[in-house]
mmCIF file of C-alpha atoms and ligand atoms in Angstrom:
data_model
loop_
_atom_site.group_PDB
_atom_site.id
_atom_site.type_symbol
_atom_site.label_atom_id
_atom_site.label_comp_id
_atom_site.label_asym_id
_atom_site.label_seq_id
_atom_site.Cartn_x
_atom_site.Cartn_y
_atom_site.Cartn_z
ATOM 1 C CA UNK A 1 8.971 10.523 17.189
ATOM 2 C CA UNK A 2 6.860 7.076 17.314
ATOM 3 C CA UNK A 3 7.145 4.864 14.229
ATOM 4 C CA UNK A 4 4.117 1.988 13.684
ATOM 5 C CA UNK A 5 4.931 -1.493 11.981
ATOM 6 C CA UNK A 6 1.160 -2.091 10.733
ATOM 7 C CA UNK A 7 1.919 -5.645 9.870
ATOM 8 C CA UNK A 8 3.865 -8.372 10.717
ATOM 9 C CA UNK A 9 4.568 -11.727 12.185
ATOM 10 C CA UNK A 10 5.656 -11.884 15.681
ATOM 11 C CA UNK A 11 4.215 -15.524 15.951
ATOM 12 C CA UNK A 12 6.948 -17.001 13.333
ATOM 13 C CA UNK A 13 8.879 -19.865 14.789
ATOM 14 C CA UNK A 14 11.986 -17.144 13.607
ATOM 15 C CA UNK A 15 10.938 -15.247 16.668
ATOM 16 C CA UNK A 16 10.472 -17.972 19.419
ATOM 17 C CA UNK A 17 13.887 -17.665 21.047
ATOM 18 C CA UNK A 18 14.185 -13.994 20.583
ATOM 19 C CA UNK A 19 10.842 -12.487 21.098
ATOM 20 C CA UNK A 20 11.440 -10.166 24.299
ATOM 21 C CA UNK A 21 15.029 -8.827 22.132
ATOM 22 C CA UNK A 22 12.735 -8.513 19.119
ATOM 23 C CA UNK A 23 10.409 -6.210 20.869
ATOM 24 C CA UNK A 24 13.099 -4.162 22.711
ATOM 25 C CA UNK A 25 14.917 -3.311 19.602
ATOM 26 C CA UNK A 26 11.953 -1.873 17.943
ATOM 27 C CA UNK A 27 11.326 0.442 21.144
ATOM 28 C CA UNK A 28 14.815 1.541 20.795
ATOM 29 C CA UNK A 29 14.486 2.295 16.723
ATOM 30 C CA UNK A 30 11.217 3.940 17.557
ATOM 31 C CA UNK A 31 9.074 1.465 16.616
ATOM 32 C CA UNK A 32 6.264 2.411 19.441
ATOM 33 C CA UNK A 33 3.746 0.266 18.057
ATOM 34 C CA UNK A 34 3.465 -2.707 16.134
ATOM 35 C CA UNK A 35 0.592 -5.296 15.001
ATOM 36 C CA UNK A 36 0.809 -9.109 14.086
ATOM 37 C CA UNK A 37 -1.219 -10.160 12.110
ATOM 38 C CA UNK A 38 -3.282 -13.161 12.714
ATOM 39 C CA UNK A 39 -2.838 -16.227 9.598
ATOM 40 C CA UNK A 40 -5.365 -18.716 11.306
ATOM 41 C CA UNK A 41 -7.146 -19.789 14.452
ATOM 42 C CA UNK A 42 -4.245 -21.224 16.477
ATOM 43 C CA UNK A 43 -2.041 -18.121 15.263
ATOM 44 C CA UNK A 44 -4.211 -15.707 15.905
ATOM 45 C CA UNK A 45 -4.745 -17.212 19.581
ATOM 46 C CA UNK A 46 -1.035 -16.690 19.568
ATOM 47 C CA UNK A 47 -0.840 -13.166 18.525
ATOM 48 C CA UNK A 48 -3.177 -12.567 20.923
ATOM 49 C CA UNK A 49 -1.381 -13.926 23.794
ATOM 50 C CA UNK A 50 1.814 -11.629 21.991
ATOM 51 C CA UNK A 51 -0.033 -9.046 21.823
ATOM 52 C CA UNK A 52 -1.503 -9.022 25.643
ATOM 53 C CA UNK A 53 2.620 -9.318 27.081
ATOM 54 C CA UNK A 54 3.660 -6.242 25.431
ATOM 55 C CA UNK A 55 2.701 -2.766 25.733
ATOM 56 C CA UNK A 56 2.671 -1.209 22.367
ATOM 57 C CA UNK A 57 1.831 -4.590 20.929
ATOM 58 C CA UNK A 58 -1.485 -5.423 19.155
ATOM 59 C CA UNK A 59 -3.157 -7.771 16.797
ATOM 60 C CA UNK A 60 -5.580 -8.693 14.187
ATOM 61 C CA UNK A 61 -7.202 -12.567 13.975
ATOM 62 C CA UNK A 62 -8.239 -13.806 10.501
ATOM 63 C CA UNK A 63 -7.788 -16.552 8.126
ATOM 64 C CA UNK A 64 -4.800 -16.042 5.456
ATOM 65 C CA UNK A 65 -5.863 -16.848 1.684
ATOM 66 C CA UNK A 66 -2.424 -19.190 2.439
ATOM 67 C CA UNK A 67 -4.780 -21.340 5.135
ATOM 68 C CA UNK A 68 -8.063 -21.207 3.953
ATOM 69 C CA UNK A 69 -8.765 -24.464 2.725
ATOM 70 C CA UNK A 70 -8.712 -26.150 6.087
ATOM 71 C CA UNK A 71 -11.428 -23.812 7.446
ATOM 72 C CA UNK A 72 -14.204 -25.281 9.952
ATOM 73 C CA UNK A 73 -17.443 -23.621 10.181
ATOM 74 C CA UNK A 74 -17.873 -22.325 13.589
ATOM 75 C CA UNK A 75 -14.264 -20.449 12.874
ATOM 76 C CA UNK A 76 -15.823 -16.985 12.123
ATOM 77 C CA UNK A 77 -17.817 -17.868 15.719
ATOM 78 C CA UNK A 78 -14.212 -18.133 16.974
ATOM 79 C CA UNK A 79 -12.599 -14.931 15.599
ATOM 80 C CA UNK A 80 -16.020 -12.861 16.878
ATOM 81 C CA UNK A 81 -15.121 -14.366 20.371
ATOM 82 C CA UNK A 82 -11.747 -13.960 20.356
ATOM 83 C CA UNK A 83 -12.132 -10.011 19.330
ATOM 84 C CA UNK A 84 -13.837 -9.136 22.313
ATOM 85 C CA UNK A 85 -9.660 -9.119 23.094
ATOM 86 C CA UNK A 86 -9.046 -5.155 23.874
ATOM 87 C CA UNK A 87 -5.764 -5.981 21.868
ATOM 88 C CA UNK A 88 -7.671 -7.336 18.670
ATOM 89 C CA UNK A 89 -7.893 -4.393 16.553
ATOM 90 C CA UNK A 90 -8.901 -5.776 13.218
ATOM 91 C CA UNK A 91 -9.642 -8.898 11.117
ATOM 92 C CA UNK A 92 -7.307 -10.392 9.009
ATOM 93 C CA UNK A 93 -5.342 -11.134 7.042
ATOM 94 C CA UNK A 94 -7.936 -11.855 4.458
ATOM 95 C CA UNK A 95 -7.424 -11.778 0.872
ATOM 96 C CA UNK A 96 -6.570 -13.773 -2.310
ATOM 97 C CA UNK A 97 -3.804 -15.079 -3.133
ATOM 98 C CA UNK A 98 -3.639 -17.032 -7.054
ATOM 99 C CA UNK A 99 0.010 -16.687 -7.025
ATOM 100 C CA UNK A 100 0.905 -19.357 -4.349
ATOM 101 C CA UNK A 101 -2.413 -20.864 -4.413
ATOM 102 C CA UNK A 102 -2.017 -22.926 -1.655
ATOM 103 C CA UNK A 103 -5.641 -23.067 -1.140
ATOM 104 C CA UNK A 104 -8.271 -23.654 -3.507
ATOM 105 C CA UNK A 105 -9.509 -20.472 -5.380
ATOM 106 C CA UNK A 106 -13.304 -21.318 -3.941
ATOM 107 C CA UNK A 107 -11.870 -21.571 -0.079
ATOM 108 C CA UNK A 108 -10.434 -18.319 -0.812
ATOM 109 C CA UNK A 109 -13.715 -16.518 -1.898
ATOM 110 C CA UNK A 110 -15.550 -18.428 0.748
ATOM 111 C CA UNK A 111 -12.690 -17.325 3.523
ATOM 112 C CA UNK A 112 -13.136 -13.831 2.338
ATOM 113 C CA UNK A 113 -16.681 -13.323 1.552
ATOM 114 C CA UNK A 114 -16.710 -14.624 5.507
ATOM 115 C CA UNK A 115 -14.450 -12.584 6.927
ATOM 116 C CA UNK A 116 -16.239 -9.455 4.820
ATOM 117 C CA UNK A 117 -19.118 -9.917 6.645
ATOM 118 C CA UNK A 118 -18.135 -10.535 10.000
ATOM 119 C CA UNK A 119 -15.630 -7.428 10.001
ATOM 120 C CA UNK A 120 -18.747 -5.409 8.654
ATOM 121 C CA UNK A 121 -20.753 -7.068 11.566
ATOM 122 C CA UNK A 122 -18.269 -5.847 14.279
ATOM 123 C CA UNK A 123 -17.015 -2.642 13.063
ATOM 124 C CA UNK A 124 -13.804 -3.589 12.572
ATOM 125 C CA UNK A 125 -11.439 -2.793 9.923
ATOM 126 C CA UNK A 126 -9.638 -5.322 7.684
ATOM 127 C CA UNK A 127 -6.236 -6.466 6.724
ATOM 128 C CA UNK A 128 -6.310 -7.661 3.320
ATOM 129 C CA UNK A 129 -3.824 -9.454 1.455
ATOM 130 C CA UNK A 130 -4.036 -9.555 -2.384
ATOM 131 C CA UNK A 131 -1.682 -11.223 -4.877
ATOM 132 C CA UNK A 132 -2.128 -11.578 -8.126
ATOM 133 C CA UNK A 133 -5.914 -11.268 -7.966
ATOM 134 C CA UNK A 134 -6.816 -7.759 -8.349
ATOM 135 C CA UNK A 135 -9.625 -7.681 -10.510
ATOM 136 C CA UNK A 136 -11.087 -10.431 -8.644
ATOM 137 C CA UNK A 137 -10.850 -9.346 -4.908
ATOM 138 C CA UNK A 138 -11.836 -5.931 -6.344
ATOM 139 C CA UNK A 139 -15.111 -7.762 -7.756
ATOM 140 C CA UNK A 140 -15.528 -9.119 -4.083
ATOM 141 C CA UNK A 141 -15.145 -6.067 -2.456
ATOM 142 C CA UNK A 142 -18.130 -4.678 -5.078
ATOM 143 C CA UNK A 143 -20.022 -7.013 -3.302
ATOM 144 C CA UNK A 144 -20.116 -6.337 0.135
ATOM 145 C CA UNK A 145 -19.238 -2.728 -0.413
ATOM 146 C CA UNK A 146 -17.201 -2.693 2.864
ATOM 147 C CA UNK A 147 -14.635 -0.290 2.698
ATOM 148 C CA UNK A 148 -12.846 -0.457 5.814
ATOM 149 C CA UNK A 149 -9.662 -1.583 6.078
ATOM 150 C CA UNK A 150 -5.829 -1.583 4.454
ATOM 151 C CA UNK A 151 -4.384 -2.946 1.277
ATOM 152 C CA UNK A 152 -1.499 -4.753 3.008
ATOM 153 C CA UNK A 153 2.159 -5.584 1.000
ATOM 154 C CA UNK A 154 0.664 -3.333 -1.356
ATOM 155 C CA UNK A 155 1.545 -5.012 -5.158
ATOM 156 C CA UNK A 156 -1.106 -3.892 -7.376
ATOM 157 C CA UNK A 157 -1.337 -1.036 -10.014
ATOM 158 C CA UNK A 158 -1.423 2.521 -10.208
ATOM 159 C CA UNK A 159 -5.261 2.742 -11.227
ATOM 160 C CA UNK A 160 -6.336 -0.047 -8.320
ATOM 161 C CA UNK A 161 -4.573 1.945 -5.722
ATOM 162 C CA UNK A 162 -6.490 5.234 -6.653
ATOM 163 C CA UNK A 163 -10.141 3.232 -6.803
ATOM 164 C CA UNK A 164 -8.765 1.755 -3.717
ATOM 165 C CA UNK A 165 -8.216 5.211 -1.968
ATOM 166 C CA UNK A 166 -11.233 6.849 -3.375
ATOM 167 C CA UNK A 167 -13.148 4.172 -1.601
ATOM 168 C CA UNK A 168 -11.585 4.931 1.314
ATOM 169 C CA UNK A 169 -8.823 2.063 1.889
ATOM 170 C CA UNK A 170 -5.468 2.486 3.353
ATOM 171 C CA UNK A 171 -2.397 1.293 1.158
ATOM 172 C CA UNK A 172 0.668 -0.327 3.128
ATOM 173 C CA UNK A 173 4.286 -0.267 1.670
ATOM 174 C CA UNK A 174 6.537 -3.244 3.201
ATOM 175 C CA UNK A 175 10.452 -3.581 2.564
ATOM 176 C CA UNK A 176 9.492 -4.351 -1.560
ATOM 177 C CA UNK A 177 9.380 -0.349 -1.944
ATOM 178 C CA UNK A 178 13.077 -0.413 -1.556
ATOM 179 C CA UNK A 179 13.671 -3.073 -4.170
ATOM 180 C CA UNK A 180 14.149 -2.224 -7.130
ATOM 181 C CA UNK A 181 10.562 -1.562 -7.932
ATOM 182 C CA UNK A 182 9.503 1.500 -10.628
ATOM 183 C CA UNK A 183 5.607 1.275 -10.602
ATOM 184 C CA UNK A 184 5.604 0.429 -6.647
ATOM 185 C CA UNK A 185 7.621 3.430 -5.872
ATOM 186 C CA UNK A 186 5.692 5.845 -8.221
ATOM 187 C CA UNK A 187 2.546 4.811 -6.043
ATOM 188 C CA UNK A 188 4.289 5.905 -3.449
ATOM 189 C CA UNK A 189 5.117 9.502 -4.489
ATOM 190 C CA UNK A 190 0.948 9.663 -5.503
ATOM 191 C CA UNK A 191 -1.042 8.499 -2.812
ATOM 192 C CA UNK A 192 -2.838 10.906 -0.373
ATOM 193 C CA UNK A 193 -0.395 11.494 2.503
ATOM 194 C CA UNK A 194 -4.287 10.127 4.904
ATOM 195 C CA UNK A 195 -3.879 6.708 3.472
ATOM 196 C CA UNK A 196 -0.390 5.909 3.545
ATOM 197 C CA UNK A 197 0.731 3.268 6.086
ATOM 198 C CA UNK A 198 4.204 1.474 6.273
ATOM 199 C CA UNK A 199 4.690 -1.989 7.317
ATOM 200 C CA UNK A 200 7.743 -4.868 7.590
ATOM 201 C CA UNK A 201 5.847 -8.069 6.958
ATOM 202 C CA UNK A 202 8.775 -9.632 9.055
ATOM 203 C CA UNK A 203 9.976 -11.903 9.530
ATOM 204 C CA UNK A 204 9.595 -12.061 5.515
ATOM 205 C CA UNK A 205 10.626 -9.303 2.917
ATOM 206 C CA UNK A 206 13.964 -7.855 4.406
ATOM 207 C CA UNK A 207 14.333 -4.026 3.559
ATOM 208 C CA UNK A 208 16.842 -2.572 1.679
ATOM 209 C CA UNK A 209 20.096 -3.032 3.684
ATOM 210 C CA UNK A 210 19.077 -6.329 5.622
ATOM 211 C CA UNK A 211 17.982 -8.089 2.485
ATOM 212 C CA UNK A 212 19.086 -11.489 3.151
ATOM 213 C CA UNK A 213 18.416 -11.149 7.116
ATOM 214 C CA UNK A 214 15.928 -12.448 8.958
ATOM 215 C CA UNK A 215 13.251 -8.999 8.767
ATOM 216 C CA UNK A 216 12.132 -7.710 12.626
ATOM 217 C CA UNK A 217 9.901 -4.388 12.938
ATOM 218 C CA UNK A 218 12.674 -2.518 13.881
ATOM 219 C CA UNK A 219 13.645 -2.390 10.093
ATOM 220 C CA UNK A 220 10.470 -0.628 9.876
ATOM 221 C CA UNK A 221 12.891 2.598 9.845
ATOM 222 C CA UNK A 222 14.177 1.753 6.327
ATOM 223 C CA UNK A 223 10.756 1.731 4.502
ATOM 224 C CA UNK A 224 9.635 4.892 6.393
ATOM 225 C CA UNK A 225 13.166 6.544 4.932
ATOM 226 C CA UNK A 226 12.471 5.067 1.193
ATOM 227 C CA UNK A 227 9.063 6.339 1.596
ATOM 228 C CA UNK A 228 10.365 9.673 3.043
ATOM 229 C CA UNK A 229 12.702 10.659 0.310
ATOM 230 C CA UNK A 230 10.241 9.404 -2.617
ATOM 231 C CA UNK A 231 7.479 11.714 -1.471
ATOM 232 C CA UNK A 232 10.618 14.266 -0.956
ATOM 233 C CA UNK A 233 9.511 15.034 2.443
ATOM 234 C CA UNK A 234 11.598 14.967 5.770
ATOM 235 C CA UNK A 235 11.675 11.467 7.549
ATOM 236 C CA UNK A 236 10.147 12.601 10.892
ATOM 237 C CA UNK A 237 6.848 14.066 8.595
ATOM 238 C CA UNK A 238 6.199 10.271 7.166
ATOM 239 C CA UNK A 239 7.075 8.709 10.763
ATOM 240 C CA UNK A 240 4.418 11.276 12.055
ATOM 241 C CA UNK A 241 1.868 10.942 9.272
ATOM 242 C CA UNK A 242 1.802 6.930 8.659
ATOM 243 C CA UNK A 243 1.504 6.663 12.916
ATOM 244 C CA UNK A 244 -1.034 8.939 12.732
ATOM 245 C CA UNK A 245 -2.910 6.922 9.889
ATOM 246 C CA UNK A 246 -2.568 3.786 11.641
ATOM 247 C CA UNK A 247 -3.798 4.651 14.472
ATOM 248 C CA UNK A 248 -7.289 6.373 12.913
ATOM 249 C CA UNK A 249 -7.419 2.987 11.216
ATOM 250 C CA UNK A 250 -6.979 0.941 14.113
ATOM 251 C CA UNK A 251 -8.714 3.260 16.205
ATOM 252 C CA UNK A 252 -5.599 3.179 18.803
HETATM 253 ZN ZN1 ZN B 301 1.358 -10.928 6.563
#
């Protein structure tokens, strides 16, 4: 049995003492494979350089919503050269995000509209974060028409998830599906078992019993079992069928 964390942070200062223990406790939870997720140039540089020391290990490079505003303009030039990495497998995270707003809505579209294009450009899928901004990444995504990718820390509603399928996106579940969390976890029982991925967003968003830890990928295991008894189906079956998704996705 080989579980897959499709998204987290292994580049968080959390991590810098503990990375090698980090890594070895996933192996021995069955956490095969795992991918960090790039936030901005010098972190996805870093995630790269993660990503290269561990087998099992791999990475996407992007521009979070969270660090768009202090984007240059030869940084898409930088993310198409730094992809050429064998470990790179997608670009992102991209996304909106009005709910911290950190950056200025226009950096946002600008980040995204970018990062769009140049993931169209190279084939590659993308990791896209959305929070509270549906209607408006949706209206994006219209745009460009560019359907390749996965709805990361999924938060949305029921009816975005099923235009987001029947487009052909993957939706990922993080530790939030075992909060107490009604509409989340009747998305969960609907979506087509082909687009279901599962994901820690560690070191942030501690499952269901580590809530109040510091989150790792091993803890992977406790969405996967959430997941697994909400879709009423045997724990080993989601392991197998969200590994098997992520890797079509990431073409691993
Ligand atoms: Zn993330």
């Amino acid at each position: 049995m080989a579980l897959f964390d499709s998204h987290c942070h292994l580049t968080d200062r959390a991590y810098l003492a503990s990375l090698d223990e980090v890594v070895q406790r996933a192996q021995d939870n069955e956490v095969k494979y795992l991918l960090t997720a790039g936030l901005n140039i010098d972190d996805s540089l870093a995630a790269i350089k993660i990503a290269d020391k561990y087998p099992g290990v791999y990475c996407s490079v992007g521009i979070h919503p969270h660090d768009a505003k202090g984007m240059h303009n030869d940084d898409m030039d930088k993310l198409e050269q730094m992809s050429a990495n064998p470990k790179v497998q997608a670009i992102g995270e991209t996304g909106l995000d009005y709910f911290r707003n950190y950056s200025d809505r226009e950096s946002q579209e600008i980040a995204f509209h970018n990062q769009i294009n140049l993931a169209q450009k190279l084939g590659l899928p993308m990791i896209i974060h959305i929070r509270a901004a549906y209607p408006e990444a949706k209206a994006i995504l219209l745009e460009h028409k560019y359907y390749t990718g996965v709805l990361h820390c999924y938060s949305g509603d029921e009816l975005f998830a099923q235009w987001a399928v029947a487009q052909g996106f993957y939706i990922s579940f993080s530790g939030s599906i075992t909060y107490d969390n009604p509409q989340l976890k009747q998305i969960a029982k609907k979506i087509p078992e082909d687009r279901i991925l599962i994901e820690t967003d560690a070191p942030y968003l501690p499952p269901v019993p580590m809530r109040g830890k510091r989150n790792e990928p091993a803890y992977v295991k406790y969405t996967a079992q959430t997941v697994a008894q909400l879709r009423n189906c045997p724990f080993e079956h989601l392991a197998h069928i969200t590994t098997r998704n992520t890797k079509t996705l990431f073409r691993i």
